[in-house]
Amino acid sequence: MNNVRHFASAPLFELRNVAVQIAGRHILQPVTHTFTPGRVTGLIGHNGSGKSTLLKLLSRQNPYHTGQILWQQRPVSQWPSREFARHVAYLPQQLPPAEGMTVKELVTLGRFAWHGALKRVSPEDLASVDEAIRSVDLEWARDHLVEQLSGGERQRAWLAMCVVQACHCLLLDEPTSALDIAHQKEVLQVIHDLSRTRNLTVIMVLHDINMAARFCDEFVALRQGKTVFKGDAQALMTAEQLSAIYHVPMGVTHPDRDLPPISYVK
């Protein structure tokens, strides 16, 4: 636990004038940003604004860019793949199939970054797997097939795999896509709690701005590949700011003093 605090005391991910251009089109205009360690950052904006592109750059899924991307003050390209995977876990929007696998088997895959696919799983690995399963409240489903779980439960199983893989950062591309409201809240609560209890840095793409305001600590908003907002929920959740980000008339209301305002399209 002391190691986690040590890493979280310094910047983890830094972007320095990072841009992506394809066939003369600016997919991502120069971005300079330092992500706050141990916090949940929401990447927001309309479809095609560059959110997933930015997340793929951080996860080293897309090497075609200009500028610098640093992890722990070192260019991400200089990190050996397995060593980088021990620090940073990436969960894409379209999850790979897990047919015939139990929750325990799926989560155990996250330990391969530590010893490779051929080495026998150690008692320490199994202890980490069990703890990760507990952290997402899936102990009861430990030996259940992943395909038999609900959408929200499957997403939590994949989160547990990411947790057991990486000590410091989770990159999540629309982790609540295709989930109903109840399961969206359930998954985002788990993500928020994991960030707090494990001091994890979480960077995730979200579309539901009201859910994002409830569970994220800070935001980066993109529009047509350009950064148009950086700040917390209080600064974000105003009619003027939301209208500027989404280019549609927006309003906000305050039905509950203990929760952030709720936005709506006028």
PDB file of C-alpha atoms in Angstrom:
ATOM      1  CA  MET A   1       0.000   0.000   0.000  1.00  0.00           C
ATOM      2  CA  ASN A   2       2.892   2.371   0.640  1.00  0.00           C
ATOM      3  CA  ASN A   3       4.063   1.865  -2.954  1.00  0.00           C
ATOM      4  CA  VAL A   4       0.678   3.012  -4.260  1.00  0.00           C
ATOM      5  CA  ARG A   5       0.895   6.222  -2.243  1.00  0.00           C
ATOM      6  CA  HIS A   6       4.437   6.804  -3.502  1.00  0.00           C
ATOM      7  CA  PHE A   7       3.443   6.521  -7.166  1.00  0.00           C
ATOM      8  CA  ALA A   8       0.325   8.643  -6.640  1.00  0.00           C
ATOM      9  CA  SER A   9       2.365  11.531  -5.224  1.00  0.00           C
ATOM     10  CA  ALA A  10       3.857  12.363  -8.659  1.00  0.00           C
ATOM     11  CA  PRO A  11       2.201  12.869 -12.072  1.00  0.00           C
ATOM     12  CA  LEU A  12       1.360   9.573 -13.730  1.00  0.00           C
ATOM     13  CA  PHE A  13       0.053  10.452 -17.207  1.00  0.00           C
ATOM     14  CA  GLU A  14       1.180  13.619 -18.961  1.00  0.00           C
ATOM     15  CA  LEU A  15       0.330  14.771 -22.468  1.00  0.00           C
ATOM     16  CA  ARG A  16       2.567  17.332 -24.140  1.00  0.00           C
ATOM     17  CA  ASN A  17       1.166  18.770 -27.383  1.00  0.00           C
ATOM     18  CA  VAL A  18      -0.199  15.366 -28.380  1.00  0.00           C
ATOM     19  CA  ALA A  19      -2.052  15.347 -31.709  1.00  0.00           C
ATOM     20  CA  VAL A  20      -3.363  12.823 -34.238  1.00  0.00           C
ATOM     21  CA  GLN A  21      -3.814  13.561 -37.929  1.00  0.00           C
ATOM     22  CA  ILE A  22      -5.085  11.050 -40.502  1.00  0.00           C
ATOM     23  CA  ALA A  23      -5.202  11.811 -44.223  1.00  0.00           C
ATOM     24  CA  GLY A  24      -4.920  15.513 -43.492  1.00  0.00           C
ATOM     25  CA  ARG A  25      -7.771  15.466 -40.990  1.00  0.00           C
ATOM     26  CA  HIS A  26      -7.126  16.510 -37.383  1.00  0.00           C
ATOM     27  CA  ILE A  27      -8.599  13.698 -35.265  1.00  0.00           C
ATOM     28  CA  LEU A  28      -7.028  15.132 -32.124  1.00  0.00           C
ATOM     29  CA  GLN A  29      -5.665  18.662 -31.974  1.00  0.00           C
ATOM     30  CA  PRO A  30      -2.646  19.362 -29.728  1.00  0.00           C
ATOM     31  CA  VAL A  31      -3.507  18.405 -26.153  1.00  0.00           C
ATOM     32  CA  THR A  32      -1.391  19.281 -23.121  1.00  0.00           C
ATOM     33  CA  HIS A  33      -2.709  17.895 -19.860  1.00  0.00           C
ATOM     34  CA  THR A  34      -1.585  16.232 -16.637  1.00  0.00           C
ATOM     35  CA  PHE A  35      -4.042  13.751 -15.156  1.00  0.00           C
ATOM     36  CA  THR A  36      -4.434  13.965 -11.393  1.00  0.00           C
ATOM     37  CA  PRO A  37      -3.205  10.808  -9.626  1.00  0.00           C
ATOM     38  CA  GLY A  38      -5.709   8.868  -7.559  1.00  0.00           C
ATOM     39  CA  ARG A  39      -8.715  10.628  -9.126  1.00  0.00           C
ATOM     40  CA  VAL A  40     -11.480   9.694 -11.574  1.00  0.00           C
ATOM     41  CA  THR A  41     -11.334  11.761 -14.765  1.00  0.00           C
ATOM     42  CA  GLY A  42     -14.206  11.688 -17.237  1.00  0.00           C
ATOM     43  CA  LEU A  43     -13.525  12.251 -20.944  1.00  0.00           C
ATOM     44  CA  ILE A  44     -16.693  13.820 -22.335  1.00  0.00           C
ATOM     45  CA  GLY A  45     -17.953  15.323 -25.565  1.00  0.00           C
ATOM     46  CA  HIS A  46     -20.094  14.450 -28.572  1.00  0.00           C
ATOM     47  CA  ASN A  47     -19.521  11.387 -30.783  1.00  0.00           C
ATOM     48  CA  GLY A  48     -16.366  11.701 -32.864  1.00  0.00           C
ATOM     49  CA  SER A  49     -14.837  14.370 -30.636  1.00  0.00           C
ATOM     50  CA  GLY A  50     -11.629  12.391 -30.019  1.00  0.00           C
ATOM     51  CA  LYS A  51     -12.338  10.828 -26.622  1.00  0.00           C
ATOM     52  CA  SER A  52     -11.632   7.212 -27.579  1.00  0.00           C
ATOM     53  CA  THR A  53      -8.659   8.318 -29.672  1.00  0.00           C
ATOM     54  CA  LEU A  54      -7.162   9.989 -26.612  1.00  0.00           C
ATOM     55  CA  LEU A  55      -7.779   6.918 -24.456  1.00  0.00           C
ATOM     56  CA  LYS A  56      -6.155   4.630 -27.045  1.00  0.00           C
ATOM     57  CA  LEU A  57      -3.100   6.871 -27.098  1.00  0.00           C
ATOM     58  CA  LEU A  58      -2.750   6.578 -23.331  1.00  0.00           C
ATOM     59  CA  SER A  59      -3.094   2.795 -23.546  1.00  0.00           C
ATOM     60  CA  ARG A  60      -0.530   2.549 -26.374  1.00  0.00           C
ATOM     61  CA  GLN A  61      -3.154   1.142 -28.736  1.00  0.00           C
ATOM     62  CA  ASN A  62      -2.375   3.874 -31.278  1.00  0.00           C
ATOM     63  CA  PRO A  63       1.306   4.762 -31.850  1.00  0.00           C
ATOM     64  CA  TYR A  64       0.575   7.304 -34.635  1.00  0.00           C
ATOM     65  CA  HIS A  65       0.746  10.683 -32.995  1.00  0.00           C
ATOM     66  CA  THR A  66       2.912  13.727 -32.547  1.00  0.00           C
ATOM     67  CA  GLY A  67       3.943  15.191 -29.201  1.00  0.00           C
ATOM     68  CA  GLN A  68       4.874  13.306 -26.038  1.00  0.00           C
ATOM     69  CA  ILE A  69       2.900  10.927 -23.831  1.00  0.00           C
ATOM     70  CA  LEU A  70       4.589  10.250 -20.500  1.00  0.00           C
ATOM     71  CA  TRP A  71       3.859   7.653 -17.838  1.00  0.00           C
ATOM     72  CA  GLN A  72       5.669   8.378 -14.580  1.00  0.00           C
ATOM     73  CA  GLN A  73       7.754  11.007 -16.396  1.00  0.00           C
ATOM     74  CA  ARG A  74       8.965   8.488 -18.982  1.00  0.00           C
ATOM     75  CA  PRO A  75       7.718   8.239 -22.617  1.00  0.00           C
ATOM     76  CA  VAL A  76       5.202   5.410 -22.887  1.00  0.00           C
ATOM     77  CA  SER A  77       7.053   4.066 -25.933  1.00  0.00           C
ATOM     78  CA  GLN A  78      10.068   3.355 -23.723  1.00  0.00           C
ATOM     79  CA  TRP A  79       8.189   1.079 -21.329  1.00  0.00           C
ATOM     80  CA  PRO A  80       8.461  -2.679 -21.988  1.00  0.00           C
ATOM     81  CA  SER A  81       4.989  -4.020 -22.758  1.00  0.00           C
ATOM     82  CA  ARG A  82       4.676  -6.323 -19.764  1.00  0.00           C
ATOM     83  CA  GLU A  83       6.031  -3.732 -17.344  1.00  0.00           C
ATOM     84  CA  PHE A  84       3.606  -1.100 -18.667  1.00  0.00           C
ATOM     85  CA  ALA A  85       0.722  -3.571 -18.297  1.00  0.00           C
ATOM     86  CA  ARG A  86       1.592  -3.977 -14.616  1.00  0.00           C
ATOM     87  CA  HIS A  87       0.836  -0.298 -14.131  1.00  0.00           C
ATOM     88  CA  VAL A  88      -1.904   0.502 -16.646  1.00  0.00           C
ATOM     89  CA  ALA A  89      -4.946  -1.587 -17.626  1.00  0.00           C
ATOM     90  CA  TYR A  90      -7.152  -0.779 -20.618  1.00  0.00           C
ATOM     91  CA  LEU A  91     -10.758  -1.929 -21.048  1.00  0.00           C
ATOM     92  CA  PRO A  92     -12.155  -1.290 -24.565  1.00  0.00           C
ATOM     93  CA  GLN A  93     -15.770  -0.526 -25.326  1.00  0.00           C
ATOM     94  CA  GLN A  94     -16.244  -3.827 -27.161  1.00  0.00           C
ATOM     95  CA  LEU A  95     -15.232  -6.531 -24.708  1.00  0.00           C
ATOM     96  CA  PRO A  96     -13.592  -9.728 -26.009  1.00  0.00           C
ATOM     97  CA  PRO A  97     -15.636 -12.939 -25.689  1.00  0.00           C
ATOM     98  CA  ALA A  98     -15.249 -14.904 -22.471  1.00  0.00           C
ATOM     99  CA  GLU A  99     -17.292 -17.973 -23.414  1.00  0.00           C
ATOM    100  CA  GLY A 100     -16.788 -20.961 -21.171  1.00  0.00           C
ATOM    101  CA  MET A 101     -14.768 -19.000 -18.617  1.00  0.00           C
ATOM    102  CA  THR A 102     -15.668 -18.591 -14.970  1.00  0.00           C
ATOM    103  CA  VAL A 103     -15.272 -15.272 -13.193  1.00  0.00           C
ATOM    104  CA  LYS A 104     -12.196 -16.607 -11.413  1.00  0.00           C
ATOM    105  CA  GLU A 105     -10.616 -17.752 -14.700  1.00  0.00           C
ATOM    106  CA  LEU A 106     -11.274 -14.403 -16.367  1.00  0.00           C
ATOM    107  CA  VAL A 107      -9.851 -12.400 -13.485  1.00  0.00           C
ATOM    108  CA  THR A 108      -6.795 -14.673 -13.325  1.00  0.00           C
ATOM    109  CA  LEU A 109      -5.898 -13.591 -16.877  1.00  0.00           C
ATOM    110  CA  GLY A 110      -4.942 -10.250 -15.361  1.00  0.00           C
ATOM    111  CA  ARG A 111      -1.959 -11.872 -13.630  1.00  0.00           C
ATOM    112  CA  PHE A 112      -0.313 -12.817 -16.923  1.00  0.00           C
ATOM    113  CA  ALA A 113       1.230  -9.346 -17.089  1.00  0.00           C
ATOM    114  CA  TRP A 114       3.245 -10.352 -14.019  1.00  0.00           C
ATOM    115  CA  HIS A 115       4.513 -13.794 -15.012  1.00  0.00           C
ATOM    116  CA  GLY A 116       3.477 -14.561 -18.602  1.00  0.00           C
ATOM    117  CA  ALA A 117       0.932 -17.079 -19.891  1.00  0.00           C
ATOM    118  CA  LEU A 118       3.027 -20.215 -19.378  1.00  0.00           C
ATOM    119  CA  LYS A 119       4.022 -19.896 -15.737  1.00  0.00           C
ATOM    120  CA  ARG A 120       1.871 -21.626 -13.138  1.00  0.00           C
ATOM    121  CA  VAL A 121      -0.413 -19.349 -11.126  1.00  0.00           C
ATOM    122  CA  SER A 122       1.066 -18.923  -7.646  1.00  0.00           C
ATOM    123  CA  PRO A 123      -0.743 -18.780  -4.292  1.00  0.00           C
ATOM    124  CA  GLU A 124       0.049 -15.053  -4.264  1.00  0.00           C
ATOM    125  CA  ASP A 125      -1.664 -14.694  -7.660  1.00  0.00           C
ATOM    126  CA  LEU A 126      -4.746 -16.529  -6.398  1.00  0.00           C
ATOM    127  CA  ALA A 127      -4.884 -14.335  -3.312  1.00  0.00           C
ATOM    128  CA  SER A 128      -4.767 -11.245  -5.544  1.00  0.00           C
ATOM    129  CA  VAL A 129      -7.531 -12.692  -7.732  1.00  0.00           C
ATOM    130  CA  ASP A 130      -9.761 -13.426  -4.751  1.00  0.00           C
ATOM    131  CA  GLU A 131      -9.205  -9.931  -3.360  1.00  0.00           C
ATOM    132  CA  ALA A 132     -10.007  -8.328  -6.728  1.00  0.00           C
ATOM    133  CA  ILE A 133     -13.235 -10.339  -6.992  1.00  0.00           C
ATOM    134  CA  ARG A 134     -14.204  -9.199  -3.495  1.00  0.00           C
ATOM    135  CA  SER A 135     -13.440  -5.592  -4.420  1.00  0.00           C
ATOM    136  CA  VAL A 136     -16.176  -5.639  -7.095  1.00  0.00           C
ATOM    137  CA  ASP A 137     -18.630  -7.575  -4.884  1.00  0.00           C
ATOM    138  CA  LEU A 138     -18.680 -10.745  -7.017  1.00  0.00           C
ATOM    139  CA  GLU A 139     -17.600 -13.344  -4.464  1.00  0.00           C
ATOM    140  CA  TRP A 140     -20.894 -15.178  -4.914  1.00  0.00           C
ATOM    141  CA  ALA A 141     -20.189 -15.530  -8.672  1.00  0.00           C
ATOM    142  CA  ARG A 142     -16.563 -16.650  -8.364  1.00  0.00           C
ATOM    143  CA  ASP A 143     -17.215 -20.027 -10.041  1.00  0.00           C
ATOM    144  CA  HIS A 144     -20.061 -18.899 -12.302  1.00  0.00           C
ATOM    145  CA  LEU A 145     -19.640 -18.612 -16.065  1.00  0.00           C
ATOM    146  CA  VAL A 146     -19.144 -15.003 -17.153  1.00  0.00           C
ATOM    147  CA  GLU A 147     -21.666 -15.447 -19.984  1.00  0.00           C
ATOM    148  CA  GLN A 148     -24.379 -16.283 -17.421  1.00  0.00           C
ATOM    149  CA  LEU A 149     -24.016 -12.968 -15.565  1.00  0.00           C
ATOM    150  CA  SER A 150     -26.015  -9.815 -16.151  1.00  0.00           C
ATOM    151  CA  GLY A 151     -24.456  -6.964 -18.135  1.00  0.00           C
ATOM    152  CA  GLY A 152     -23.485  -5.061 -15.012  1.00  0.00           C
ATOM    153  CA  GLU A 153     -22.030  -8.159 -13.363  1.00  0.00           C
ATOM    154  CA  ARG A 154     -19.986  -8.997 -16.464  1.00  0.00           C
ATOM    155  CA  GLN A 155     -18.606  -5.479 -16.514  1.00  0.00           C
ATOM    156  CA  ARG A 156     -17.616  -5.801 -12.852  1.00  0.00           C
ATOM    157  CA  ALA A 157     -15.847  -9.099 -13.628  1.00  0.00           C
ATOM    158  CA  TRP A 158     -13.776  -7.390 -16.328  1.00  0.00           C
ATOM    159  CA  LEU A 159     -13.018  -4.544 -13.925  1.00  0.00           C
ATOM    160  CA  ALA A 160     -11.720  -7.102 -11.433  1.00  0.00           C
ATOM    161  CA  MET A 161      -9.424  -8.482 -14.151  1.00  0.00           C
ATOM    162  CA  CYS A 162      -8.080  -4.960 -14.748  1.00  0.00           C
ATOM    163  CA  VAL A 163      -7.626  -4.374 -11.024  1.00  0.00           C
ATOM    164  CA  VAL A 164      -5.600  -7.566 -10.578  1.00  0.00           C
ATOM    165  CA  GLN A 165      -3.466  -6.600 -13.599  1.00  0.00           C
ATOM    166  CA  ALA A 166      -2.601  -2.987 -12.817  1.00  0.00           C
ATOM    167  CA  CYS A 167      -1.609  -1.279  -9.586  1.00  0.00           C
ATOM    168  CA  HIS A 168      -2.046   2.327 -10.568  1.00  0.00           C
ATOM    169  CA  CYS A 169      -4.303   3.222 -13.495  1.00  0.00           C
ATOM    170  CA  LEU A 170      -7.463   2.043 -15.264  1.00  0.00           C
ATOM    171  CA  LEU A 171      -8.355   3.292 -18.762  1.00  0.00           C
ATOM    172  CA  LEU A 172     -12.021   2.568 -19.499  1.00  0.00           C
ATOM    173  CA  ASP A 173     -13.794   3.234 -22.810  1.00  0.00           C
ATOM    174  CA  GLU A 174     -17.506   3.683 -22.128  1.00  0.00           C
ATOM    175  CA  PRO A 175     -17.704   1.128 -19.298  1.00  0.00           C
ATOM    176  CA  THR A 176     -21.480   1.650 -19.019  1.00  0.00           C
ATOM    177  CA  SER A 177     -22.409   1.323 -22.703  1.00  0.00           C
ATOM    178  CA  ALA A 178     -25.426  -0.935 -23.327  1.00  0.00           C
ATOM    179  CA  LEU A 179     -26.263  -1.030 -19.604  1.00  0.00           C
ATOM    180  CA  ASP A 180     -29.581   0.072 -18.123  1.00  0.00           C
ATOM    181  CA  ILE A 181     -29.660   2.910 -15.601  1.00  0.00           C
ATOM    182  CA  ALA A 182     -29.488   0.651 -12.550  1.00  0.00           C
ATOM    183  CA  HIS A 183     -26.432  -1.205 -13.859  1.00  0.00           C
ATOM    184  CA  GLN A 184     -24.787   2.047 -14.978  1.00  0.00           C
ATOM    185  CA  LYS A 185     -25.011   3.350 -11.426  1.00  0.00           C
ATOM    186  CA  GLU A 186     -23.782   0.018 -10.037  1.00  0.00           C
ATOM    187  CA  VAL A 187     -20.695  -0.112 -12.293  1.00  0.00           C
ATOM    188  CA  LEU A 188     -19.778   3.551 -11.820  1.00  0.00           C
ATOM    189  CA  GLN A 189     -20.118   3.211  -8.053  1.00  0.00           C
ATOM    190  CA  VAL A 190     -17.709   0.256  -8.137  1.00  0.00           C
ATOM    191  CA  ILE A 191     -15.237   2.270 -10.239  1.00  0.00           C
ATOM    192  CA  HIS A 192     -15.484   5.246  -7.879  1.00  0.00           C
ATOM    193  CA  ASP A 193     -15.020   3.019  -4.816  1.00  0.00           C
ATOM    194  CA  LEU A 194     -12.016   1.250  -6.380  1.00  0.00           C
ATOM    195  CA  SER A 195     -10.381   4.613  -7.009  1.00  0.00           C
ATOM    196  CA  ARG A 196     -10.849   5.582  -3.376  1.00  0.00           C
ATOM    197  CA  THR A 197      -9.928   2.310  -1.671  1.00  0.00           C
ATOM    198  CA  ARG A 198      -6.953   1.478  -3.933  1.00  0.00           C
ATOM    199  CA  ASN A 199      -5.831   5.013  -4.754  1.00  0.00           C
ATOM    200  CA  LEU A 200      -6.311   4.211  -8.446  1.00  0.00           C
ATOM    201  CA  THR A 201      -6.125   6.773 -11.199  1.00  0.00           C
ATOM    202  CA  VAL A 202      -9.122   6.194 -13.480  1.00  0.00           C
ATOM    203  CA  ILE A 203      -9.578   7.831 -16.888  1.00  0.00           C
ATOM    204  CA  MET A 204     -12.795   6.890 -18.657  1.00  0.00           C
ATOM    205  CA  VAL A 205     -14.950   7.889 -21.602  1.00  0.00           C
ATOM    206  CA  LEU A 206     -18.570   8.587 -20.666  1.00  0.00           C
ATOM    207  CA  HIS A 207     -21.609   9.865 -22.554  1.00  0.00           C
ATOM    208  CA  ASP A 208     -24.176  10.288 -19.781  1.00  0.00           C
ATOM    209  CA  ILE A 209     -23.172  13.668 -18.385  1.00  0.00           C
ATOM    210  CA  ASN A 210     -25.386  13.359 -15.305  1.00  0.00           C
ATOM    211  CA  MET A 211     -23.855  10.012 -14.315  1.00  0.00           C
ATOM    212  CA  ALA A 212     -20.407  11.421 -15.044  1.00  0.00           C
ATOM    213  CA  ALA A 213     -21.007  14.437 -12.793  1.00  0.00           C
ATOM    214  CA  ARG A 214     -21.996  12.127  -9.954  1.00  0.00           C
ATOM    215  CA  PHE A 215     -19.025   9.756 -10.095  1.00  0.00           C
ATOM    216  CA  CYS A 216     -16.096  11.667 -11.633  1.00  0.00           C
ATOM    217  CA  ASP A 217     -13.780  14.043  -9.797  1.00  0.00           C
ATOM    218  CA  GLU A 218     -12.769  16.047 -12.849  1.00  0.00           C
ATOM    219  CA  PHE A 219     -13.365  16.291 -16.575  1.00  0.00           C
ATOM    220  CA  VAL A 220     -11.698  16.880 -19.913  1.00  0.00           C
ATOM    221  CA  ALA A 221     -14.177  17.834 -22.648  1.00  0.00           C
ATOM    222  CA  LEU A 222     -13.334  17.521 -26.338  1.00  0.00           C
ATOM    223  CA  ARG A 223     -15.052  18.929 -29.404  1.00  0.00           C
ATOM    224  CA  GLN A 224     -13.837  18.090 -32.920  1.00  0.00           C
ATOM    225  CA  GLY A 225     -10.560  16.932 -31.430  1.00  0.00           C
ATOM    226  CA  LYS A 226      -9.971  20.130 -29.484  1.00  0.00           C
ATOM    227  CA  THR A 227      -9.910  20.461 -25.699  1.00  0.00           C
ATOM    228  CA  VAL A 228     -12.728  22.856 -24.756  1.00  0.00           C
ATOM    229  CA  PHE A 229     -13.000  22.331 -20.993  1.00  0.00           C
ATOM    230  CA  LYS A 230     -10.978  21.139 -18.006  1.00  0.00           C
ATOM    231  CA  GLY A 231     -12.368  21.240 -14.482  1.00  0.00           C
ATOM    232  CA  ASP A 232     -14.579  19.646 -11.829  1.00  0.00           C
ATOM    233  CA  ALA A 233     -18.321  18.956 -11.734  1.00  0.00           C
ATOM    234  CA  GLN A 234     -19.139  22.290 -10.123  1.00  0.00           C
ATOM    235  CA  ALA A 235     -17.513  24.179 -13.004  1.00  0.00           C
ATOM    236  CA  LEU A 236     -18.935  21.806 -15.624  1.00  0.00           C
ATOM    237  CA  MET A 237     -22.578  21.601 -14.580  1.00  0.00           C
ATOM    238  CA  THR A 238     -23.789  25.026 -15.654  1.00  0.00           C
ATOM    239  CA  ALA A 239     -26.128  25.760 -18.542  1.00  0.00           C
ATOM    240  CA  GLU A 240     -23.548  28.018 -20.171  1.00  0.00           C
ATOM    241  CA  GLN A 241     -20.663  25.547 -19.972  1.00  0.00           C
ATOM    242  CA  LEU A 242     -22.656  22.535 -21.144  1.00  0.00           C
ATOM    243  CA  SER A 243     -24.149  24.508 -24.032  1.00  0.00           C
ATOM    244  CA  ALA A 244     -20.652  25.544 -25.093  1.00  0.00           C
ATOM    245  CA  ILE A 245     -19.400  21.936 -25.028  1.00  0.00           C
ATOM    246  CA  TYR A 246     -22.314  20.281 -26.826  1.00  0.00           C
ATOM    247  CA  HIS A 247     -23.470  23.220 -29.010  1.00  0.00           C
ATOM    248  CA  VAL A 248     -27.117  22.712 -28.071  1.00  0.00           C
ATOM    249  CA  PRO A 249     -29.171  24.762 -25.588  1.00  0.00           C
ATOM    250  CA  MET A 250     -28.804  23.127 -22.170  1.00  0.00           C
ATOM    251  CA  GLY A 251     -30.224  23.752 -18.738  1.00  0.00           C
ATOM    252  CA  VAL A 252     -29.555  22.448 -15.236  1.00  0.00           C
ATOM    253  CA  THR A 253     -31.746  21.818 -12.227  1.00  0.00           C
ATOM    254  CA  HIS A 254     -30.925  21.082  -8.572  1.00  0.00           C
ATOM    255  CA  PRO A 255     -33.413  18.468  -7.258  1.00  0.00           C
ATOM    256  CA  ASP A 256     -31.118  17.204  -4.463  1.00  0.00           C
ATOM    257  CA  ARG A 257     -28.664  19.286  -2.435  1.00  0.00           C
ATOM    258  CA  ASP A 258     -26.474  16.238  -1.759  1.00  0.00           C
ATOM    259  CA  LEU A 259     -25.974  15.458  -5.470  1.00  0.00           C
ATOM    260  CA  PRO A 260     -24.643  17.435  -8.452  1.00  0.00           C
ATOM    261  CA  PRO A 261     -27.117  19.342 -10.638  1.00  0.00           C
ATOM    262  CA  ILE A 262     -28.914  17.452 -13.393  1.00  0.00           C
ATOM    263  CA  SER A 263     -28.563  18.672 -16.964  1.00  0.00           C
ATOM    264  CA  TYR A 264     -31.178  18.568 -19.716  1.00  0.00           C
ATOM    265  CA  VAL A 265     -31.547  19.659 -23.321  1.00  0.00           C
ATOM    266  CA  LYS A 266     -33.891  22.575 -23.825  1.00  0.00           C
TER     267      LYS A 266
END
